[in-house]
Coordinates of C-alpha atoms and ligand atoms in Angstrom, one line a residue:
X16 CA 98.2 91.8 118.6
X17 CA 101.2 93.9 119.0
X18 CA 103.8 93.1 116.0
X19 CA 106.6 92.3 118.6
X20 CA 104.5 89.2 120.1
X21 CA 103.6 88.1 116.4
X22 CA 107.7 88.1 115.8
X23 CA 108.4 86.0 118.6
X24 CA 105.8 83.8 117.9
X25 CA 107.1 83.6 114.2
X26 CA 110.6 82.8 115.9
X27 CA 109.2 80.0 117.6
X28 CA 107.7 79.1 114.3
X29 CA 111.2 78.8 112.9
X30 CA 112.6 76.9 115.1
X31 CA 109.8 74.5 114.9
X32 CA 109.8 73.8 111.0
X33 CA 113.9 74.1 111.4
X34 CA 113.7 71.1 113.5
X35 CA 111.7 69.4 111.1
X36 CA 114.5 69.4 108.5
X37 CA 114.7 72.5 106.2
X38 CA 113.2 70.6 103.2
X39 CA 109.8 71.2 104.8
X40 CA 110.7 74.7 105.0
X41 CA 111.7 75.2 101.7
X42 CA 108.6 73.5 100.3
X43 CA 106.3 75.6 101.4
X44 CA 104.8 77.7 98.9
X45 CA 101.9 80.0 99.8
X46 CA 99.2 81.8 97.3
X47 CA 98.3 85.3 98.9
X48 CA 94.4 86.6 96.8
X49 CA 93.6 89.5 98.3
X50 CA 89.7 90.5 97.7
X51 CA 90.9 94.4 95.1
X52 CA 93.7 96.8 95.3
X53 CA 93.0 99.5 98.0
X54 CA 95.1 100.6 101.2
X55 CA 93.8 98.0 103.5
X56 CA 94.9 95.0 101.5
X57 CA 98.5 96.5 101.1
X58 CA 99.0 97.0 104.4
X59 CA 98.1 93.5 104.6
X60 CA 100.7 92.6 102.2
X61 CA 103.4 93.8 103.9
X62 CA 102.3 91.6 106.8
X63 CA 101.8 88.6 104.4
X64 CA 105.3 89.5 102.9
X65 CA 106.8 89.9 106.2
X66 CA 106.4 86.8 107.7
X67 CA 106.9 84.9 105.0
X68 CA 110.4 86.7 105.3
X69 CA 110.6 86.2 108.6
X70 CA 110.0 82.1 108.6
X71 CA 111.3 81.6 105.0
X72 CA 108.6 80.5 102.8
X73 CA 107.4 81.6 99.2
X74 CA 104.4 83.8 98.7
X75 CA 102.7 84.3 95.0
X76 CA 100.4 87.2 95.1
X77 CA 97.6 88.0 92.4
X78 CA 95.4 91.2 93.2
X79 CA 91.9 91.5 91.4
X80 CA 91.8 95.3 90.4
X81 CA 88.0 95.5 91.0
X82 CA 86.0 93.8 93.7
X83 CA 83.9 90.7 92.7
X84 CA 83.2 86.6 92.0
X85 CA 84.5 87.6 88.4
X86 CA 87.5 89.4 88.9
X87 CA 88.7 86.7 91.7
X88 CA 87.7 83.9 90.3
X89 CA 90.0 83.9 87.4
X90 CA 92.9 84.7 89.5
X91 CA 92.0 81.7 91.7
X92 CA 92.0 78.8 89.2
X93 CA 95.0 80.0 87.7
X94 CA 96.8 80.0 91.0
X95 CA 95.4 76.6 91.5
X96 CA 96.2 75.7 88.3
X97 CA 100.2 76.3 88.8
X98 CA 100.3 73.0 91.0
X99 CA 102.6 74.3 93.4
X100 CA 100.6 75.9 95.8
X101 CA 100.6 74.3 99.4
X102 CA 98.5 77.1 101.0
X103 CA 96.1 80.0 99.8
X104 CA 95.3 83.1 101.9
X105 CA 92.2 84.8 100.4
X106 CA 89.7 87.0 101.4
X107 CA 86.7 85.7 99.3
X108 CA 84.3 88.2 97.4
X109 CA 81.3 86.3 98.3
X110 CA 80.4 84.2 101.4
X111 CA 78.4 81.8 98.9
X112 CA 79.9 81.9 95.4
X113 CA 83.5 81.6 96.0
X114 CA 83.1 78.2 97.8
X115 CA 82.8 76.5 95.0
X116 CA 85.7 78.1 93.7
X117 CA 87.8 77.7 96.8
X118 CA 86.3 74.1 97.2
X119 CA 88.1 72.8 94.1
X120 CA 91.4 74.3 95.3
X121 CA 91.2 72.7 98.2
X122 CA 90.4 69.6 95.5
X123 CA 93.1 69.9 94.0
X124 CA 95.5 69.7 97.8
X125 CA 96.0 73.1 98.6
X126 CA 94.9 74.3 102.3
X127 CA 92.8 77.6 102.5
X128 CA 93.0 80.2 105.2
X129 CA 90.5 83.2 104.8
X130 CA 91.5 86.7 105.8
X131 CA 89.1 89.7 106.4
X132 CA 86.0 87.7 105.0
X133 CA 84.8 84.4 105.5
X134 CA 82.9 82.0 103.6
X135 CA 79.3 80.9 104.7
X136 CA 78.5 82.0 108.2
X137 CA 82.4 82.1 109.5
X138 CA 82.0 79.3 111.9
X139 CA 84.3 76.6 110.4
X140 CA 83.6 74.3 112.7
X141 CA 79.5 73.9 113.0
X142 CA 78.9 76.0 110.1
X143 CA 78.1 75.2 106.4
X144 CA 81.6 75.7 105.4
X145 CA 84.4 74.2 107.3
X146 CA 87.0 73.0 104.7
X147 CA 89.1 76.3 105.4
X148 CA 92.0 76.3 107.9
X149 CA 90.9 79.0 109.8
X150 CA 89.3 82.7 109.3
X151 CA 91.5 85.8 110.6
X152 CA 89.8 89.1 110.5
X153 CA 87.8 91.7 112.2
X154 CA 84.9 91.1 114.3
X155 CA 83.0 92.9 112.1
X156 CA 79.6 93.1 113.4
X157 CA 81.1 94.5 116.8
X158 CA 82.6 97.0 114.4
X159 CA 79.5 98.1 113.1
X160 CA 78.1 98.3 117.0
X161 CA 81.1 100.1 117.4
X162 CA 80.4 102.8 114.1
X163 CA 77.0 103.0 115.8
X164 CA 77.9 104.0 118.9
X165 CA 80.7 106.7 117.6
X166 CA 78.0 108.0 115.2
X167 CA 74.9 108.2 117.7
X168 CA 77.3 110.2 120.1
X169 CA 78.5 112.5 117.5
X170 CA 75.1 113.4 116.4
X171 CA 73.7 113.9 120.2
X172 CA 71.9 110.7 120.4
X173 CA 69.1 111.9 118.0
X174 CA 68.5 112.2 113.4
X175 CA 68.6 110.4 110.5
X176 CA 71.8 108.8 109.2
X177 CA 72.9 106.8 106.5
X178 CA 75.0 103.9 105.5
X179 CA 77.0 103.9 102.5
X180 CA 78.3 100.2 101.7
X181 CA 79.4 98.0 98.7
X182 CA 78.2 95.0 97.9
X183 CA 75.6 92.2 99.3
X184 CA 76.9 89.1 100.6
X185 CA 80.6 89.8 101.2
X186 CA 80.9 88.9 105.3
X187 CA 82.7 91.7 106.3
X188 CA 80.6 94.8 105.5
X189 CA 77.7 92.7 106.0
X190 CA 78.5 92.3 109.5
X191 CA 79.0 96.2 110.0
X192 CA 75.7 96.9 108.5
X193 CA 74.2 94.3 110.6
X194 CA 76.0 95.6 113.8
X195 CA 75.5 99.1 113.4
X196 CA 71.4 98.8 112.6
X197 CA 71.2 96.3 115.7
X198 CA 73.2 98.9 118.3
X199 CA 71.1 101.7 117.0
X200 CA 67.9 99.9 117.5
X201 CA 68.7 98.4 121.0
X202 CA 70.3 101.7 122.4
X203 CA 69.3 104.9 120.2
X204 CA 65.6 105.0 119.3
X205 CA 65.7 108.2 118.3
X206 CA 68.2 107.7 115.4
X207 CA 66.6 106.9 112.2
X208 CA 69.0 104.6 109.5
X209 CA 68.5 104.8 105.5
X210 CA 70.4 102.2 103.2
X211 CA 72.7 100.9 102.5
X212 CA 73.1 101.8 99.3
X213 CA 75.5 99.5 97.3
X214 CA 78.6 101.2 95.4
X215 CA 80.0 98.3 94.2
X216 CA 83.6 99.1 96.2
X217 CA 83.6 102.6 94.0
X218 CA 84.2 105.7 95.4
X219 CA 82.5 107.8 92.5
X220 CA 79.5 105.9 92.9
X221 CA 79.4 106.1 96.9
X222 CA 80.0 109.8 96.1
X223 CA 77.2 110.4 93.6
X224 CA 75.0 108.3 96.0
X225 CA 75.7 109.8 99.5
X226 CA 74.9 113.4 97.6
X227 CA 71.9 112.2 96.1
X228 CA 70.6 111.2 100.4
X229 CA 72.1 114.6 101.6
X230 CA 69.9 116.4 98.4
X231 CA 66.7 114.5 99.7
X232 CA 67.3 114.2 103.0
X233 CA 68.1 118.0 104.3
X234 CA 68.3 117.0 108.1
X235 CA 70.5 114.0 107.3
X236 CA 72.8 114.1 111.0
X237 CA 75.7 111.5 109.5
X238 CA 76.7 108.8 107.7
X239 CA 78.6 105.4 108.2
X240 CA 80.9 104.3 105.3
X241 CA 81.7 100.7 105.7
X242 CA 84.8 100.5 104.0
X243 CA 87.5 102.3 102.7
X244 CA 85.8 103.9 99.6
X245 CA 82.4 104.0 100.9
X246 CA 83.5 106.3 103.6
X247 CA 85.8 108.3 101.1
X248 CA 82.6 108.4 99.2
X249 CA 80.6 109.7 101.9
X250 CA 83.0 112.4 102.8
X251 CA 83.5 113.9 99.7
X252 CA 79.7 114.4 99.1
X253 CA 79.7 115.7 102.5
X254 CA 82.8 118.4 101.6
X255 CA 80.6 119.3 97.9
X256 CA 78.0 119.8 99.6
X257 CA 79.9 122.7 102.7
X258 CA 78.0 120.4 104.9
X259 CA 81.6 119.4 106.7
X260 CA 81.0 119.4 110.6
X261 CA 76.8 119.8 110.5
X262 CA 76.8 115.7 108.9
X263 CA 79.1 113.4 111.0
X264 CA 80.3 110.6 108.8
X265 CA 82.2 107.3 110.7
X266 CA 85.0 106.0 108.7
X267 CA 85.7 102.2 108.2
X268 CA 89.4 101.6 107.4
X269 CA 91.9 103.7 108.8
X270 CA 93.2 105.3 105.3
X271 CA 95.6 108.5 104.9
X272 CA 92.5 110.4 103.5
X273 CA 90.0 109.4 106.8
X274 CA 92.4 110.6 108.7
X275 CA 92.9 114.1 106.8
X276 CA 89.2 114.4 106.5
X277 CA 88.8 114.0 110.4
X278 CA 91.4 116.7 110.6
X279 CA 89.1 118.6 108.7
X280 CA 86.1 118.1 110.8
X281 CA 84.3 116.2 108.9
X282 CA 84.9 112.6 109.9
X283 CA 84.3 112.2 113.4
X284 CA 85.5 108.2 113.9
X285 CA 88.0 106.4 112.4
X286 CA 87.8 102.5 112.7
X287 CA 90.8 100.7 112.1
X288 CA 91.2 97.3 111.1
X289 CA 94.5 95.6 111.8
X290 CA 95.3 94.0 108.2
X291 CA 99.1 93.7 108.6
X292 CA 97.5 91.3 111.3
X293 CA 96.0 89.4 109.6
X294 CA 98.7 88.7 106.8
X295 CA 101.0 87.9 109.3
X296 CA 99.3 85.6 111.4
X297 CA 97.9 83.2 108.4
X298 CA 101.5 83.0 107.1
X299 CA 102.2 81.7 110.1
X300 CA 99.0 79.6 110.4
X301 CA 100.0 78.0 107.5
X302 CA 103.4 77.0 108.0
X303 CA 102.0 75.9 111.9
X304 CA 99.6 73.4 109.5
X305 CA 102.7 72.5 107.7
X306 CA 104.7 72.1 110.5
X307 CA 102.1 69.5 112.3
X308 CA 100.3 72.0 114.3
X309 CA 96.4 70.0 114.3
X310 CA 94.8 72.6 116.9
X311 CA 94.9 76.0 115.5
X312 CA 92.1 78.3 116.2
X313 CA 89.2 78.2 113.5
X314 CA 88.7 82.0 114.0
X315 CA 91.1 84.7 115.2
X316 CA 89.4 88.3 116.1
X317 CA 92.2 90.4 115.8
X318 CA 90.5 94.0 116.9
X319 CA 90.7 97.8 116.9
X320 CA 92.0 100.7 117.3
X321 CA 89.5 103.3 117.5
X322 CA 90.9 106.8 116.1
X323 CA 89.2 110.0 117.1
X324 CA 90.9 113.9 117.6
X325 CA 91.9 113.4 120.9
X326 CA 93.8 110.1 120.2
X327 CA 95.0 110.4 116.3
X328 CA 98.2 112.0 117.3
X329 CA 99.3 109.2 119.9
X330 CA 101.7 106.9 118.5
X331 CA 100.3 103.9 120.0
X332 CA 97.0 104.6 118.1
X333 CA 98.5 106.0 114.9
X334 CA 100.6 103.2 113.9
X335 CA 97.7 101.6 112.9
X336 CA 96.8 104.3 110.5
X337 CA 97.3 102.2 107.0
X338 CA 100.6 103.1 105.6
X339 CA 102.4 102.0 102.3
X340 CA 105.9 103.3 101.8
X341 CA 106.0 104.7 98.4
X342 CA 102.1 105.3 97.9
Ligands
LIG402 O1 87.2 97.3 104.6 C1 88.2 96.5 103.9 C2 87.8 95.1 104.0 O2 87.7 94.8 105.4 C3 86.5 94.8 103.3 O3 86.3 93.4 103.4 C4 86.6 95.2 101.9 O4 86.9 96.6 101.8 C5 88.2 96.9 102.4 O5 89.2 96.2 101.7 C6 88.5 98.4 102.3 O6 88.4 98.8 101.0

């Protein structure tokens, strides 16, 4: 959605918990737990930050600096514990282990909305889970179709690739894994997939274990990285190796250093996410829930833009390159 429509509909929004005195407004005090620190989730920030600007609410933010049930966890009770949280925005860590977690906030009378990944199988409303407000993210399984297709044509329809991901169990790279193997099964039979290997969301480790494949595997043709430092993992072990240009890699996450490597003809497809998004729009799903509105969407898709050489210079599709003033 183009940022202009989300303001007007955030303007609307104001006017709507204006009418309903401004003591509703000012109450409303949102938790924002992003899943670790990296590019994508900044970018979300500033949407988070934005519209809670823009329709005058509070937001608390707590970042995990690595990825995982342990780091979040933590940081989740003691929002919860603060008692002044109306709302959290999370992405959780874990389909499975963070609804407990997430379950006893809700416990406790604070309202969850789920950004980027969702708990159980995403559908709140025949699903598993359903206690969250709603899940706002990427379609993350047409993602991965969307990888496969990008790296089947950049290979010439025919080799061995590999995907480089980060954990089991978290939604969203689950998804892309799941998406990309299904396109490549159903429409490229001659492309062969290895992995994923798991790096645990760490760049080092998706280095050491993309060069480990490219040692054993001399006709590897490409690689998908599912996220932003899988694919940063996967290009720099491509770069070590000289082998820029002869293995393709497909970038999840739209990063400064995706895009440079593309320049350098090395990643062929950039997928980008829209995270600002996806902060916005649950700030405003939340005060919408404050402000009495009972039929918001359970899941908002909100899409792509699909960077490549001939595009990347185009404003319309750059803007959606992940950009965080002073980083
Ligand atoms: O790819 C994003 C996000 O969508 C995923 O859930 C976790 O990794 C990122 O934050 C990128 O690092």
């Amino acid at each position: 959605m183009r940022k202009t429509s989300l303001m007007a509909m955030a303007a609307g929004l104001v006017l709507a918990l204006a009418s309903q005195g401004a003591e509703a407004a000012e109450k409303l005090k949102i938790g924002f737990l992003p899943g670790v620190v990296d590019p994508f989730y900044q970018v979300m920030q500033l949407g988070v930050e934005k519209a809670a600007k823009d329709l005058g609410v509070d937001v608390v933010t707590q970042i995990p600096p690595t990825w995982g049930v342990e780091a979040q966890t933590p940081l989740l009770d003691a929002m919860v514990a603060r008692g002044d949280l109306n709302y959290i925005i999370t992405a959780p860590t874990d389909k499975d282990q963070m609804v407990g977690p997430l379950q006893a906030a809700v416990d406790h009378g604070i309202k969850v909305i789920t950004v980027d990944t969702f708990l159980g199988d995403g559908d709140y409303v025949k699903g598993p889970v359903k206690f969250p407000i709603s899940y706002i993210g990427s379609d993350n399984t047409e993602g991965g179709r969307i990888a496969a297709r990008g790296l089947a044509k950049a290979i010439g329809g025919k080799g061995t690739v590999y995907i480089n991901s980060t954990n089991p169990n978290v939604s969203s790279v689950e998804g892309r894994e799941k998406g990309f193997k299904e396109e490549m099964a159903k429409d490229f039979p001659d492309v062969k997939v290895l992995g994923p290997d798991y790096n645990l969301d760490d760049a080092n480790k998706a280095t050491q274990q993309t060069a480990a494949v490219l040692a054993r595997e001399p006709n590897l043709a490409g690689a998908f990285g599912t996220n932003v430092f899988s694919a940063q993992g996967a290009g720099t072990a491509v770069v070590n190796a000289g082998l820029g240009g002869h293995v393709q890699v497909v970038a999840y996450d739209a990063t400064k250093q995706a895009i440079e490597l593309m320049d350098k003809g090395v990643v062929s497809l950039v997928l980008a996410q829209k995270p600002f998004d996806m902060g916005y729009m649950a700030v405003m799903f939340a005060a919408a829930d404050a402000a009495g509105v009972t039929s918001l969407p359970r899941r908002v898709e909100t899409g792509f833009a699909i960077i490549d050489k001939e595009n990347v210079k185009d404003p319309a599709v750059a803007r959606f390159i992940y950009r965080v003033p002073g980083k």
